[in-house]
PDB file of C-alpha atoms in Angstrom:
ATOM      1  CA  UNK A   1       0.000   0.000   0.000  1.00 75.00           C
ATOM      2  CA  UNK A   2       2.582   2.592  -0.049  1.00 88.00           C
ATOM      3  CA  UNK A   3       3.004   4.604  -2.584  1.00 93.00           C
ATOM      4  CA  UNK A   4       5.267   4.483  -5.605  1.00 96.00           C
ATOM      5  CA  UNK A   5       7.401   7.429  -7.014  1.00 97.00           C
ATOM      6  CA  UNK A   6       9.563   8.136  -9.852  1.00 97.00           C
ATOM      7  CA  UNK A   7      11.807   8.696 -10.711  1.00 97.00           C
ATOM      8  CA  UNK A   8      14.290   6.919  -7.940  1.00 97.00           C
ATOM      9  CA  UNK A   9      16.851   9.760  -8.317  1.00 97.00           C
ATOM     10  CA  UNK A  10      17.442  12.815 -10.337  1.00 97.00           C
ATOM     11  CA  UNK A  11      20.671  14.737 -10.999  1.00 97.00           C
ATOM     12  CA  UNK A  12      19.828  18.787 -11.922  1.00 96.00           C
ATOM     13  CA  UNK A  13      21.411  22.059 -13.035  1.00 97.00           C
ATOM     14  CA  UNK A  14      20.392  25.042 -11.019  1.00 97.00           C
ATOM     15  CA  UNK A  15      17.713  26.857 -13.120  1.00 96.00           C
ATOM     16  CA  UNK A  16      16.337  23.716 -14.566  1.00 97.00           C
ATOM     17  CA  UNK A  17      12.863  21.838 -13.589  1.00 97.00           C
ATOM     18  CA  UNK A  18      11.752  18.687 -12.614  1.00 97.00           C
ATOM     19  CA  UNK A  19       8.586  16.800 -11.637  1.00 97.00           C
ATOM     20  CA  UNK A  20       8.468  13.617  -9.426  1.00 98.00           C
ATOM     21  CA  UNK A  21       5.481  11.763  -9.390  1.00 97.00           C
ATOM     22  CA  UNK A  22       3.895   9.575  -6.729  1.00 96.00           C
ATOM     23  CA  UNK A  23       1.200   6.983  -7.578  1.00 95.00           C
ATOM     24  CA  UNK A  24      -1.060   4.322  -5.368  1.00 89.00           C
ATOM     25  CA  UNK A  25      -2.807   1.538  -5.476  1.00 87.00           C
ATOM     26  CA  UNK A  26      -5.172   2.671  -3.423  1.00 83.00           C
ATOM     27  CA  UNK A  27      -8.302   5.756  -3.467  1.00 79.00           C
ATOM     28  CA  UNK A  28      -6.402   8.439  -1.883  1.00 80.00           C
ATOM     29  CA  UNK A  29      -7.885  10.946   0.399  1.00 80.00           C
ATOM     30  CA  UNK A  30      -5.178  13.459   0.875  1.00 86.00           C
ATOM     31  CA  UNK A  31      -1.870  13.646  -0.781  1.00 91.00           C
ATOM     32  CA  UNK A  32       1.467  15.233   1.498  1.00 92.00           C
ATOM     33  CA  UNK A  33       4.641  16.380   0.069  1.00 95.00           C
ATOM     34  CA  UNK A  34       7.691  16.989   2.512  1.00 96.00           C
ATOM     35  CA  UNK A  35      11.599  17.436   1.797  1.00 96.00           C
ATOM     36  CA  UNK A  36      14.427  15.979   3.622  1.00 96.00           C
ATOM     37  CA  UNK A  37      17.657  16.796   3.812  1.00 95.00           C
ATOM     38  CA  UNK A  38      20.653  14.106   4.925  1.00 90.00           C
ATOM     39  CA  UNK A  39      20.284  13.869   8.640  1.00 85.00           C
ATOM     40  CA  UNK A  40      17.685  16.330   9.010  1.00 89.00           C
ATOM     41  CA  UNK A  41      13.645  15.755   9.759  1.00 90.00           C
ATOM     42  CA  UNK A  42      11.751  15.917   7.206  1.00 93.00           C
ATOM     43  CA  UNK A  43       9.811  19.153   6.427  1.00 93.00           C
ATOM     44  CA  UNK A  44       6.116  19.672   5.522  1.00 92.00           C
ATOM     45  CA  UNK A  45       5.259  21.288   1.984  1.00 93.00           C
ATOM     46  CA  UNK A  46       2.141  21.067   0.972  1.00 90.00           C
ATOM     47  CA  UNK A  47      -1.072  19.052   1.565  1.00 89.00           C
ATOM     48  CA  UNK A  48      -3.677  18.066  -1.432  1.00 90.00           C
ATOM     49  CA  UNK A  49      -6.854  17.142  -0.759  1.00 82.00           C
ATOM     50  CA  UNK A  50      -9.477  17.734  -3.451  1.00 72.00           C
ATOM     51  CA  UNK A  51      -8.920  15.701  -6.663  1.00 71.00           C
ATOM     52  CA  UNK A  52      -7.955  18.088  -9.795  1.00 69.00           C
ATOM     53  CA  UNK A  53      -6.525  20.560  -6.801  1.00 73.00           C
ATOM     54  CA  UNK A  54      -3.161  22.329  -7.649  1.00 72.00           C
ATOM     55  CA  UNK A  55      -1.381  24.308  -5.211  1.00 72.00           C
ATOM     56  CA  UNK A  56       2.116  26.195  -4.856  1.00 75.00           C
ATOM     57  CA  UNK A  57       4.582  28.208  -3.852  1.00 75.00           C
ATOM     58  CA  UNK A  58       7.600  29.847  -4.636  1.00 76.00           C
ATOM     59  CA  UNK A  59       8.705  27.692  -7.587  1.00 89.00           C
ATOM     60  CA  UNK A  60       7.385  24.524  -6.052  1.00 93.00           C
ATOM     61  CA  UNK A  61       3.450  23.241  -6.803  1.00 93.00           C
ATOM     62  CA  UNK A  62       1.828  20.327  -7.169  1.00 93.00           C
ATOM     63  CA  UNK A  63      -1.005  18.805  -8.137  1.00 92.00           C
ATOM     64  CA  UNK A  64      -3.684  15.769  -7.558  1.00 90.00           C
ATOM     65  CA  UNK A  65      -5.135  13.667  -9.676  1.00 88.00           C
ATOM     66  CA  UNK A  66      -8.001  11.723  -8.173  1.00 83.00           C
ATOM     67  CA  UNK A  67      -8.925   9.556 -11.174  1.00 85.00           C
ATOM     68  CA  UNK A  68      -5.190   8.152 -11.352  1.00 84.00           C
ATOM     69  CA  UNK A  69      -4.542   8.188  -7.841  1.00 89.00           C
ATOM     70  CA  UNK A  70      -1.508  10.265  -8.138  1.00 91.00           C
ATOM     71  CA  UNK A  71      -0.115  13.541  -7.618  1.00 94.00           C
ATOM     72  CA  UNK A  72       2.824  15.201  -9.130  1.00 95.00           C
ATOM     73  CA  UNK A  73       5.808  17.979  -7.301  1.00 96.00           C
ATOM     74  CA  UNK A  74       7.098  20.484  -9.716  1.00 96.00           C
ATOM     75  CA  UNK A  75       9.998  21.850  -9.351  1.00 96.00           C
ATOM     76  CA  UNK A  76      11.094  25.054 -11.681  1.00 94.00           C
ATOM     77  CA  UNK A  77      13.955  26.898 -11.883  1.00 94.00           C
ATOM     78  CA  UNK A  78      15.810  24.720  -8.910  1.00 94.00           C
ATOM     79  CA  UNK A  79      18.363  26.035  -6.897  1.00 94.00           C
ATOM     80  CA  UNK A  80      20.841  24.616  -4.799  1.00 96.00           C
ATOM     81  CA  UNK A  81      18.703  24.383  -1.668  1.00 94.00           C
ATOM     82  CA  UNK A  82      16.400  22.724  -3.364  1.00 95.00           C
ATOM     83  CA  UNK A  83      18.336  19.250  -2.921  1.00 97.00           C
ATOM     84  CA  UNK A  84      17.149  16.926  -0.327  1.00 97.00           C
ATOM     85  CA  UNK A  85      14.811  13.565  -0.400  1.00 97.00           C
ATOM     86  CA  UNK A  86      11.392  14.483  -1.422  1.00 98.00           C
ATOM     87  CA  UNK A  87       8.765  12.019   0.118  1.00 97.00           C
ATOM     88  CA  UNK A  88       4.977  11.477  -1.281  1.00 96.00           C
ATOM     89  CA  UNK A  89       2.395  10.809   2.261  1.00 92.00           C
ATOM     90  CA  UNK A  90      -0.545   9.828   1.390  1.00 87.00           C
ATOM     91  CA  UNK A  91      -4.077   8.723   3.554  1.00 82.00           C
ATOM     92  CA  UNK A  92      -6.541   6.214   1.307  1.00 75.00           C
ATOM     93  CA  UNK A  93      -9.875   6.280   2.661  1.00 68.00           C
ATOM     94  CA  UNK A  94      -9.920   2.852   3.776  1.00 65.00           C
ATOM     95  CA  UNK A  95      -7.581   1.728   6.783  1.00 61.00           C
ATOM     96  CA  UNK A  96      -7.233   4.975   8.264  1.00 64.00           C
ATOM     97  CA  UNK A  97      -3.898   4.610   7.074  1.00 73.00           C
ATOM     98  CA  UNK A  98      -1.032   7.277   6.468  1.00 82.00           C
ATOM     99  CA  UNK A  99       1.478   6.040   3.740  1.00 86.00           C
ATOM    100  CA  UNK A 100       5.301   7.404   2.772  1.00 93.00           C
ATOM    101  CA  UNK A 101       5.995   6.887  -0.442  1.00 95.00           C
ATOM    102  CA  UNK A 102       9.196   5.029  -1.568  1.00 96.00           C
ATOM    103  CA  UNK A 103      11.224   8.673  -2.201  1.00 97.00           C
ATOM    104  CA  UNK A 104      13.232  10.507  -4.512  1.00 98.00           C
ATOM    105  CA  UNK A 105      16.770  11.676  -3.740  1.00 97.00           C
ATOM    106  CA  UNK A 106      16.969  15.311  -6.077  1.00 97.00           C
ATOM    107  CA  UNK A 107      20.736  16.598  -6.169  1.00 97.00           C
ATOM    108  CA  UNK A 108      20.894  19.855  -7.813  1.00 97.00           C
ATOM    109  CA  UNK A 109      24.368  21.111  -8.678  1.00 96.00           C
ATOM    110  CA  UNK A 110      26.113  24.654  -9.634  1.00 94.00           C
TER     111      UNK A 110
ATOM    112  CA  UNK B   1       6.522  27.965  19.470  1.00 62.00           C
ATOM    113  CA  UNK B   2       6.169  25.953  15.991  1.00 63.00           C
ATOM    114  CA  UNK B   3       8.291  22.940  16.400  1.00 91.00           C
ATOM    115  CA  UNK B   4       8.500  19.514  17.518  1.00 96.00           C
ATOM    116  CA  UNK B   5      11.583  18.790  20.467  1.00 96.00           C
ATOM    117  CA  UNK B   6      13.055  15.289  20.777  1.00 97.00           C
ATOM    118  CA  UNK B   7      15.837  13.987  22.923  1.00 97.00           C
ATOM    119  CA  UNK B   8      18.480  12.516  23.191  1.00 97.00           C
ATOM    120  CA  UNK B   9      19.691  13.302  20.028  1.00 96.00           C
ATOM    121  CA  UNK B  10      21.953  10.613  19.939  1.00 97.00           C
ATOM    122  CA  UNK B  11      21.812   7.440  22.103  1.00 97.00           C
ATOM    123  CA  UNK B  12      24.279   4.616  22.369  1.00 97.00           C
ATOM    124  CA  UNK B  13      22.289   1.652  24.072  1.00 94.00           C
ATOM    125  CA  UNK B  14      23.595  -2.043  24.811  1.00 93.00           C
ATOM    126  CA  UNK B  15      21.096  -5.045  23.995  1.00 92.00           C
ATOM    127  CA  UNK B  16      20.579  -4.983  27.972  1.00 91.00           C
ATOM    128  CA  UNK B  17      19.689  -1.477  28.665  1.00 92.00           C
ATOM    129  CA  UNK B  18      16.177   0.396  29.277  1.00 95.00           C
ATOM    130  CA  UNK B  19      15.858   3.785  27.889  1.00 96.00           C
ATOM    131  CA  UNK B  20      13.910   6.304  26.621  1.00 97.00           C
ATOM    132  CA  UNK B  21      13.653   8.806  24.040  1.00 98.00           C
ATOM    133  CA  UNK B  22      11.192  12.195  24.830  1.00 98.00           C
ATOM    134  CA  UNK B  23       9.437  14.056  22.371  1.00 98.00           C
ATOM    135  CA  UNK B  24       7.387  17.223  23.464  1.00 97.00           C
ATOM    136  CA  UNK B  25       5.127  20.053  20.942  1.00 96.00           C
ATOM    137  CA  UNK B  26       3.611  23.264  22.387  1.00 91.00           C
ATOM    138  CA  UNK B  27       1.393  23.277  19.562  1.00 92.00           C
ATOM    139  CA  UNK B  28      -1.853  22.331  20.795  1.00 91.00           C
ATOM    140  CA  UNK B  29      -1.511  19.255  18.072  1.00 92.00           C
ATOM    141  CA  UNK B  30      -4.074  16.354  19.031  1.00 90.00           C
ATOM    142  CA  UNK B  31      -2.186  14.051  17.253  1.00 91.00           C
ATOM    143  CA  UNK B  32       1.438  12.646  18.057  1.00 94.00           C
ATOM    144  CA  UNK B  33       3.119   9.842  16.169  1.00 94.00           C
ATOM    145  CA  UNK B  34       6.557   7.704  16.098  1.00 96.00           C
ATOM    146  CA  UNK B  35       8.536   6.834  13.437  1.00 95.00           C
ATOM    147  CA  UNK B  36      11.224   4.729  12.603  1.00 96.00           C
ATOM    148  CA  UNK B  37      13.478   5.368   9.534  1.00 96.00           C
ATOM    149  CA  UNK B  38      16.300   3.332   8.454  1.00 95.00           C
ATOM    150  CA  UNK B  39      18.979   5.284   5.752  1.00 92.00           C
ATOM    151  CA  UNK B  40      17.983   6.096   2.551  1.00 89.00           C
ATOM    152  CA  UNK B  41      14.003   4.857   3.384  1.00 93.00           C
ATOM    153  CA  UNK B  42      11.064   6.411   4.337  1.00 94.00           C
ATOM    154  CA  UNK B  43       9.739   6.732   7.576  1.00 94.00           C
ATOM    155  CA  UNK B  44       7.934   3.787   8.779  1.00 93.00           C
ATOM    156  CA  UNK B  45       4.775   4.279  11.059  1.00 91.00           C
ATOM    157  CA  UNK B  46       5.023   2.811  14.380  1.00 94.00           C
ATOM    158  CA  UNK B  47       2.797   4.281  16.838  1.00 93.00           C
ATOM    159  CA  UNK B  48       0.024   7.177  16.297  1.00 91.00           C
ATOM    160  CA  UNK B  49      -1.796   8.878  19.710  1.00 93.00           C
ATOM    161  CA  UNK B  50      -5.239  10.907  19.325  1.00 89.00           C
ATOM    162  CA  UNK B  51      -5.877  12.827  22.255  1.00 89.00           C
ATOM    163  CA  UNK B  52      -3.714  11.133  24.467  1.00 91.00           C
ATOM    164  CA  UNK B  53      -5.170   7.407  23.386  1.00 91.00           C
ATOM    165  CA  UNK B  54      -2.557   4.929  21.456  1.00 90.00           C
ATOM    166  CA  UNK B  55      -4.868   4.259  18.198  1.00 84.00           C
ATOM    167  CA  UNK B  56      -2.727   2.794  16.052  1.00 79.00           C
ATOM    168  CA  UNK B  57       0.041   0.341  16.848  1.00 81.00           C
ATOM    169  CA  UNK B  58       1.843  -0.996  13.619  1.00 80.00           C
ATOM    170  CA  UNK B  59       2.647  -4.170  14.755  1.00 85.00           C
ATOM    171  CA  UNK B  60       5.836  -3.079  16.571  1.00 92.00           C
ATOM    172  CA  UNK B  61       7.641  -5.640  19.238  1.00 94.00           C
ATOM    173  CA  UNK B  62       7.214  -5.575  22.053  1.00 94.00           C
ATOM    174  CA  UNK B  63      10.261  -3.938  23.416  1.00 95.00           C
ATOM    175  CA  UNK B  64       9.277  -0.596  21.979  1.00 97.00           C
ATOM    176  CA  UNK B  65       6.722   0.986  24.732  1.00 96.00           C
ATOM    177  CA  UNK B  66       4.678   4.142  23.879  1.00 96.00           C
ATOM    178  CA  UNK B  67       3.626   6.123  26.342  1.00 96.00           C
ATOM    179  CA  UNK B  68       1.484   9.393  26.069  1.00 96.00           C
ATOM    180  CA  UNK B  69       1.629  11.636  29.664  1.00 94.00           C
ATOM    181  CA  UNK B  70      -0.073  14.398  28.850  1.00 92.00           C
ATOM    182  CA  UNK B  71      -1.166  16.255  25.090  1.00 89.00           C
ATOM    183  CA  UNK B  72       2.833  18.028  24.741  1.00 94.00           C
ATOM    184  CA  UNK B  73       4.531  14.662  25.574  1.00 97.00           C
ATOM    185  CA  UNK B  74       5.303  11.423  24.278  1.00 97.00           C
ATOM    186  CA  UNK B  75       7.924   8.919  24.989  1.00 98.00           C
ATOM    187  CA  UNK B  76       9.190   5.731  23.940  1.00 98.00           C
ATOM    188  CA  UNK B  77      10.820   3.353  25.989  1.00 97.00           C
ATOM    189  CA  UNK B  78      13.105   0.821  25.076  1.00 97.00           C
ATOM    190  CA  UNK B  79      13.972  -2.313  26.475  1.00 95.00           C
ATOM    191  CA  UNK B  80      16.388  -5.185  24.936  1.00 94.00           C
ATOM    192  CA  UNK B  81      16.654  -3.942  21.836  1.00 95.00           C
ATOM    193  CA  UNK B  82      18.162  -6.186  19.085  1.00 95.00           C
ATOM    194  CA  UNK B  83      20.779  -4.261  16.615  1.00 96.00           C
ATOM    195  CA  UNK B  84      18.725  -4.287  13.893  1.00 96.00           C
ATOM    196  CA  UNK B  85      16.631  -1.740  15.679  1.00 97.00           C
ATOM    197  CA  UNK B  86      19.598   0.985  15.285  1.00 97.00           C
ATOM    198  CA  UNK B  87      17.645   3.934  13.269  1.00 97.00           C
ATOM    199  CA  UNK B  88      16.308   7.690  12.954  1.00 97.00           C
ATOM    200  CA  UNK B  89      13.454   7.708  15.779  1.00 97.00           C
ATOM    201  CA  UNK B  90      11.236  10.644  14.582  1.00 97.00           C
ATOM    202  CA  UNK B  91       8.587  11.697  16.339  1.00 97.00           C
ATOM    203  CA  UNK B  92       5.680  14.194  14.914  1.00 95.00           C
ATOM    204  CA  UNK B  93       2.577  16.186  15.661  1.00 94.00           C
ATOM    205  CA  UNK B  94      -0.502  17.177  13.795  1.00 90.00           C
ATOM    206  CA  UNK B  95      -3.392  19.740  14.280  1.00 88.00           C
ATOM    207  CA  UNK B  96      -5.588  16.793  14.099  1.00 79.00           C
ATOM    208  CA  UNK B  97      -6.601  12.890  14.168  1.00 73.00           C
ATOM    209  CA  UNK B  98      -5.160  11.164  11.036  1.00 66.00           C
ATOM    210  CA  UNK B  99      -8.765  10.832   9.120  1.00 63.00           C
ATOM    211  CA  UNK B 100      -9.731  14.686   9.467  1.00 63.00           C
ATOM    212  CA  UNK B 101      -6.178  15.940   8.978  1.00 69.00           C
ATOM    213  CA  UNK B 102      -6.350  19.019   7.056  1.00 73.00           C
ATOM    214  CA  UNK B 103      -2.399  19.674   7.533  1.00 80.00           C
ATOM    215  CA  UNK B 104       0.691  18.451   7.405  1.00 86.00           C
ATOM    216  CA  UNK B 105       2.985  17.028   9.807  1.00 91.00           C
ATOM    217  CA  UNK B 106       5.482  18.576  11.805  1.00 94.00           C
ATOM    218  CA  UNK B 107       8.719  16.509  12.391  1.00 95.00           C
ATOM    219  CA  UNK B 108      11.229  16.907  14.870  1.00 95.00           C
ATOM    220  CA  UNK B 109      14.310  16.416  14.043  1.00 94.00           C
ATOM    221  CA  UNK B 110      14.915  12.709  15.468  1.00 96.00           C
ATOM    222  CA  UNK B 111      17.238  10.660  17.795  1.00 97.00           C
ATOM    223  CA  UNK B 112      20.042   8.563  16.569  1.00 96.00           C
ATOM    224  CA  UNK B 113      20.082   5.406  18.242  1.00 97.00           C
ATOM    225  CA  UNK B 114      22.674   2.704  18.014  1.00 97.00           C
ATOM    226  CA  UNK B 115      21.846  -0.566  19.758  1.00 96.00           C
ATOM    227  CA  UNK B 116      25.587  -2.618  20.158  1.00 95.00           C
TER     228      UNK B 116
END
């Protein structure tokens, strides 16, 4: 039941975008983003919890796609603080159940 | 006061000892949860509290004991831990239960424990 996302790893430029997607098995209620940095907690981004919502900001959004049980993290115009693990949550209706998704290790260099 | 405190931030522990790791919000979060997290995985869900109650427990041994004092506390005591066990312990708060959570969580930022 947890969640899948892709890609495993990405290598950037600064200035350049990316999107890392996270899909379930499962209905999804609400859809988490957080970023973690090597030894560091992981920090809250943004929380999605209406299919077809979008939300953002800065240069990072995301959206939610209830249909395909997925949601997508863009990334545009990356900088160098933008590197970290970025981890998918997600809560399916049934199971009262809060997921991590498998994660995505973003490096962004100069 | 908008974060989540946990300590010790490291702890060396042999297969024999009992300790305990603290974890404490001023938040006014309802919620409170342990994780475990092993390198380069996600956190895994061990143990959630609503309003002070232990409602979920993922199936975790034995020798890892929750314990919920009041709303701005939560411990975990350990007891003949096994090596394997050696991991990020993170602990972290939400506004609300799990199934009407309308935010996110807030982490703290974890003990390192090392079981020898």
């Amino acid at each position: 039941q947890q969640p899948v996302q892709s890609p495993q790893a990405v290598i950037l430029r600064e200035g350049e975008d990316a999107v890392i997607n996270c899909s379930s098995s499962k209905a999804l209620y609400s859809v988490h983003w957080y970023r973690q940095k090597h030894g560091e907690a992981p920090i809250f981004l943004m929380i999605l919890l209406k299919g077809g919502e979008q939300k953002g900001h800065d240069k990072i959004s995301a959206s939610f796609n209830e249909k395909k049980q997925q949601s997508s993290l863009y990334l545009t115009a990356s900088q160098l603080s933008y590197s970290g693990t970025y981890f998918c949550g997600t809560y399916i209706y049934t199971g009262n159940q809060f997921y991590f998704g498998t994660g995505t290790s973003l490096t962004v260099i100069p | 006061d908008t974060e989540v405190t946990q300590t010790p931030k490291h702890l060396v522990m042999g297969m024999t000892n009992k300790k305990s790791l603290k974890c404490e919000q001023h938040m006014g979060h309802r919620a409170m949860y342990w994780y475990k997290q092993k390198a380069k995985k996600p956190p895994e869900l061990m143990f959630v509290y609503s309003y002070e109650k232990l409602s979920i427990n993922e199936s975790v041994p034995s020798r890892f004991s929750p314990e919920c004092p009041n709303s701005s506390l939560l411990n975990l005591h350990l007891h003949a831990l096994q090596p394997e066990d050696s991991a990020l312990y993170l602990c972290a708060s939400s506004p609300n239960v799990p199934d009407r959570e309308l935010h996110g969580y807030t982490f703290g930022s974890g003990t390192r424990l090392t079981v020898v």
